[in-house]
C-alpha positions in Angstrom: 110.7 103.8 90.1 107.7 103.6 92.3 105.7 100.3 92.6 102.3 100.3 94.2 99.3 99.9 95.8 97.1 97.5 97.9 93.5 96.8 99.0 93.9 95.1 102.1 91.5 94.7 105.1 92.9 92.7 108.0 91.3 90.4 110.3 94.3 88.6 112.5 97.3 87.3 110.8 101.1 88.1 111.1 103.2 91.2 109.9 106.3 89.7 108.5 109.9 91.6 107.3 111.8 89.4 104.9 114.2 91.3 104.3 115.8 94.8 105.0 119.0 96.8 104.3 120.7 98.4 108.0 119.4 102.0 107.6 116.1 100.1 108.6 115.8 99.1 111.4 113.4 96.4 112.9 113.3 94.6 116.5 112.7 91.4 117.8 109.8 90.8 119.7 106.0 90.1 119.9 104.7 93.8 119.8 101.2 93.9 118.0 100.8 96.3 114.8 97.2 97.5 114.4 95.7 96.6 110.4 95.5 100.2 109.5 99.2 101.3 110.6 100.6 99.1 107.9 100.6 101.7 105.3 102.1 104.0 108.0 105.5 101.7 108.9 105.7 101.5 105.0 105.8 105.3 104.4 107.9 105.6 107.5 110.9 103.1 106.4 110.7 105.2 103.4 111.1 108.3 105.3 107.7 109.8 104.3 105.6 111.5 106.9 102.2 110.3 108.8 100.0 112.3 109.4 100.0 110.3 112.9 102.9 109.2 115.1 103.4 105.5 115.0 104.2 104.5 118.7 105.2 101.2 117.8 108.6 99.6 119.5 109.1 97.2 116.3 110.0 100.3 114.3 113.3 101.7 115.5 114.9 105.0 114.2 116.8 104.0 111.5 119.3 105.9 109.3 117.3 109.5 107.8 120.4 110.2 104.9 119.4 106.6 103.6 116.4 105.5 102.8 115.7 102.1 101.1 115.3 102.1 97.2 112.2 99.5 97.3 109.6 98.0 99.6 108.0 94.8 98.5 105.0 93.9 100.5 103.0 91.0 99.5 99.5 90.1 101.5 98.8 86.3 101.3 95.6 85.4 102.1 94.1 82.5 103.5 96.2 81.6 106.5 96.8 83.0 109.9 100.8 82.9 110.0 103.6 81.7 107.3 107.0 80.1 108.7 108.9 82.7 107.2 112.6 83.6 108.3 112.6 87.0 109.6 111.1 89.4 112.3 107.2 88.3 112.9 104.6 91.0 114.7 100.9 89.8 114.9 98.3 92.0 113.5 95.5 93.2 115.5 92.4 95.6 114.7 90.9 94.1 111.3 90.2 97.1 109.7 90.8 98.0 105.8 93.7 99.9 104.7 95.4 100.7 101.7 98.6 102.3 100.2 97.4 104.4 98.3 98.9 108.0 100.3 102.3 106.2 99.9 101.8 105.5 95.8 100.5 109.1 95.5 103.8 110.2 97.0 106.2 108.6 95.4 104.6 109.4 91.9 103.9 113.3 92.8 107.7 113.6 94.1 109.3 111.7 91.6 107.2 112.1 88.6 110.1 113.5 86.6 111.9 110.1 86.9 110.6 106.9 86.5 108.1 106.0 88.5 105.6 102.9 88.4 102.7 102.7 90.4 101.8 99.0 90.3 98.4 97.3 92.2 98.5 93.6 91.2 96.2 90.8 92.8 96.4 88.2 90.1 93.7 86.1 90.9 91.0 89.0 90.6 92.7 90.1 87.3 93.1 93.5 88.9 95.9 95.8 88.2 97.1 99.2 88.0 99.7 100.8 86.5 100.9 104.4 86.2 104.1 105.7 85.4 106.9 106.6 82.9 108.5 103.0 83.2 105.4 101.0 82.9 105.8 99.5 79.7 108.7 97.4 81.3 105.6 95.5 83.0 103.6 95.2 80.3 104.5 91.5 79.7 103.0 90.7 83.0 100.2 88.0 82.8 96.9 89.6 84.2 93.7 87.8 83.2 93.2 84.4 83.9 93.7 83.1 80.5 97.1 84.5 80.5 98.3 83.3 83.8 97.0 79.9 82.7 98.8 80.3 79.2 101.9 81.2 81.4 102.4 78.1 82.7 102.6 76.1 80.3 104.6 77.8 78.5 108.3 76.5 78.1 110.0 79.1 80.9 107.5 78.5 83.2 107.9 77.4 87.0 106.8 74.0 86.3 109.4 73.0 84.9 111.3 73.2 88.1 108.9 73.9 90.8 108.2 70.4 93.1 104.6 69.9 92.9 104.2 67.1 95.2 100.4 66.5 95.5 99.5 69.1 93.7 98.4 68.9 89.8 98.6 70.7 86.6 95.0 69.6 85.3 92.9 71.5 88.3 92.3 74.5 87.6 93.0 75.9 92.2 96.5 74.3 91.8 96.9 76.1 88.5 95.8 79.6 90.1 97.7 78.7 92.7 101.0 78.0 91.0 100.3 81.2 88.4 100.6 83.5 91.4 103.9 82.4 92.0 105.2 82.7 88.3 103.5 85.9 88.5 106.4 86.7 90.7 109.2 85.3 89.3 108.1 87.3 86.4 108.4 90.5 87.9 112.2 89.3 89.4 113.1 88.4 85.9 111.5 91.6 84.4 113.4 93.4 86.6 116.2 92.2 86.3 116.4 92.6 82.4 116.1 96.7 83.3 118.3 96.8 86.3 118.7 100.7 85.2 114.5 100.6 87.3 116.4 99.7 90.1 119.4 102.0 90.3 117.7 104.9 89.8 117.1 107.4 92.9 113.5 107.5 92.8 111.8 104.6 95.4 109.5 101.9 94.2 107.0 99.8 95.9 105.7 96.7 95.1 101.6 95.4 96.2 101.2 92.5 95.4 97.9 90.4 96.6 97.9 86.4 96.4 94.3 84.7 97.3 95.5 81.2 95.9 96.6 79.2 98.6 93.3 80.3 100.5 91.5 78.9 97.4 93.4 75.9 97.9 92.3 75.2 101.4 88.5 75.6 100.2 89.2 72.8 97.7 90.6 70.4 100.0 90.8 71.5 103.4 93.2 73.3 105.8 94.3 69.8 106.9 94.8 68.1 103.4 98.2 67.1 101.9 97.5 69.7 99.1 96.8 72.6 101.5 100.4 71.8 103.4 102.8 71.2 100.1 101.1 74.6 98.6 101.8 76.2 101.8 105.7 75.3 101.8 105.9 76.1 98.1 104.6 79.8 98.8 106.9 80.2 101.3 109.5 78.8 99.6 108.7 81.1 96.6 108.3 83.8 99.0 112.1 83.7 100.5 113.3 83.2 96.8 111.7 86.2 95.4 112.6 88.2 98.3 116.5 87.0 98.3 115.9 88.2 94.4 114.6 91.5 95.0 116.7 92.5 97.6 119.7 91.5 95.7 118.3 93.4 92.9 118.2 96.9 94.6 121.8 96.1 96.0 120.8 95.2 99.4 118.6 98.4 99.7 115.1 96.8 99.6 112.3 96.1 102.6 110.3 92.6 101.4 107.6 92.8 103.6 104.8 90.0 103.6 101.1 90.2 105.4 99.4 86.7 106.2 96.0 87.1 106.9 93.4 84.1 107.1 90.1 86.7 106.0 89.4 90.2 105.5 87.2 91.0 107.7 85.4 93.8 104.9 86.1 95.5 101.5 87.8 98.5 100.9 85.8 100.8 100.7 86.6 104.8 99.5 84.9 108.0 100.5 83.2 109.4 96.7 81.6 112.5 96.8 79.0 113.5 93.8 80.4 117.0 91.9 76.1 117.8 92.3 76.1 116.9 95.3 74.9 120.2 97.7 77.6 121.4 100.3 76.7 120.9 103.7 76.8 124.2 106.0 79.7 123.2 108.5 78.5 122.8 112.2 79.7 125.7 114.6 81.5 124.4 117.5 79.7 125.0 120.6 82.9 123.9 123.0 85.2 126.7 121.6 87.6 123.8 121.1 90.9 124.4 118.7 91.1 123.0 115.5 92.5 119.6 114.9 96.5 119.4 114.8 97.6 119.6 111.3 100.8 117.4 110.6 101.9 120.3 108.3 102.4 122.6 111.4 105.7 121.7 111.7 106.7 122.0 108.3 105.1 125.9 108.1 106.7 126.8 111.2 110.1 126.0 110.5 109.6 127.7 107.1 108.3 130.7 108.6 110.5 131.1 111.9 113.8 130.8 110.6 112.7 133.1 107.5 111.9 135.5 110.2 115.1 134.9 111.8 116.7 135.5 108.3 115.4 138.6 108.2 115.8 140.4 111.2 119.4 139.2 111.2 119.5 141.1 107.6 118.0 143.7 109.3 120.8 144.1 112.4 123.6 143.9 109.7 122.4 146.6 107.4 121.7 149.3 110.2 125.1 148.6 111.9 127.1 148.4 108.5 124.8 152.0 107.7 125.6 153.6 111.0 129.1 153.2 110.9 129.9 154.4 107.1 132.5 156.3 106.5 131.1 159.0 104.2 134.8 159.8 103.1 135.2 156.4 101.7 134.9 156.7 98.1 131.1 158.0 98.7 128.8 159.1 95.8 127.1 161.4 98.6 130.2 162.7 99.8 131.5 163.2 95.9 128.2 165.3 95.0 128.4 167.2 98.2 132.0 168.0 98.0 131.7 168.9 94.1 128.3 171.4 95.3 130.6 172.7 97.9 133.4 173.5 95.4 131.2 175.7 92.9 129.6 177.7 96.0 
């Protein structure tokens, strides 16, 4: 199953793991990640290639033969850092970034399975969904109107979520709180179609929550409201994590992004089909092409094919040259039958 996709554009924050299984490796310490090398330690811990190396020391080399099943990764915006239990790397260079290369991987390589492709920010109504198993998701609330019917309905997260000063009659505290049904929906979906979760292809799991920063505008960073939705999300956050990882057998990265503002949209190259191709520049420095990450990849293939071959090659000639011609030969039969009827 593959789960995916998110906009993202980072400006400060905190790079948090939740949760990891051992053939992942993470270390402890205060190292930096730039914005728009995110996507890159999420391909990485699930032993895709970058087109770039990552020299990051929070990354270690982890187990190759075991890759995790799932990687959750869940951006939260509207505050700087969450008190989270797990490893903690500051983000720096605010740039946008998304994961799209890592959803387009999963789905071309496993296609045959039963990928999902999932992009869900709740509060913008956006999401996307592509994939043999995405009709397990359908259920999921998505416009306003249904997060908002959501909640009240009778296995909701009201019913046993603390609310402390926050209420169920303004409609910030009710986005707020849909967001977090929204996952404890996709836990409980999942669970009901564990099969999603045992299967070999990977998933990954973008999911984009903008309500406690909604919060803060409606009362303030220092207001009661602002601090008991903050320890609810995280809260939440640890639950669903424990829940997913427990889900994939302890073979899941949780992964969550606090960022306080994006610093611009995503935006994507488009190129018009009528638009006129540009004559490309000639390089007037005589400098070499840029590397290509494939390189590797195509020399392998082609040197040890080459070694293949010549070693054919060697053992043909010398298994030729030494024939005995008198061991049950077809020449040696037609030449010694010719030299018979002479």
């Amino acid at each position: 199953t593959a789960f995916c996709v998110c906009f993202l554009g980072v400006c400060g924050g905190e790079f948090s793991i939740l949760r990891s299984p051992q053939s992942v490796v993470f270390r402890d310490g205060s190292w930096p990640i730039p914005g728009e090398r995110i996507p890159d330690v999420a391909a990485l811990t699930m032993g895709f290639s970058v087109e770039e190396d990552l020299p990051w020391p929070g990354l270690a080399v982890g187990d190759l033969f075991h890759r995790p099943r799932a990687t959750v990764l869940v951006t939260v915006k509207g505050v700087d850092k969450l008190p989270v239990k797990g490893f903690s790397y500051p983000i720096e260079n605010a740039v946008p970034f998304s994961l799209d290369n890592v959803a387009n991987a999963i789905h071309t390589l496993f296609s045959e399975e039963t990928p999902v492709v999932l992009q869900l920010a709740p509060s913008e109504e956006r999401v996307y969904m592509v994939g043999k198993a995405n009709a397990v998701f359908e259920d999921l609330s998505v416009t306003l109107r249904q997060l908002r019917n959501r909640l009240f309905q009778d296995n909701s997260i009201l019913s046993s979520l603390p609310l402390n000063s926050l209420s169920r009659n303004n409609e910030v505290d009710l986005l707020f709180l849909s967001e977090l049904q929204v996952l404890h929906d996709i836990a409980s979906l999942l669970s009901r179609h564990k099969h999603l979760a045992k299967d070999h292809s990977p998933d990954l799991y973008s999911l984009e929550l903008s309500g406690l920063e909604e919060v803060g505008k409606r009362y303030g960073e220092d207001s009661q409201q602002f601090k008991d939705a903050s320890q609810i999300l995280v809260d939440s956050l640890q639950k669903f994590a424990d829940e997913m990882f427990n889900l994939y057998g302890g073979n899941a990265v949780v992964e969550v992004v606090a960022v306080k503002e994006f610093n611009s949209p995503l935006s994507r190259k488009t190129r018009s089909i009528l638009q006129a191709s540009q004559p490309k520049k000639e390089n007037p420095y005589n400098l070499a092409y840029p590397y290509n990450y494939d390189y590797s990849v195509i020399f392998n293939i082609v040197l040890w094919m080459m070694i293949g071959l010549a070693l054919a090659v060697i053992v043909i000639s010398y298994n030729l040259w030494n024939m005995d011609p008198g061991y049950d030969s077809i020449i040696y039969r037609m030449t010694n039958q010719k030299i018979r009827m002479d």
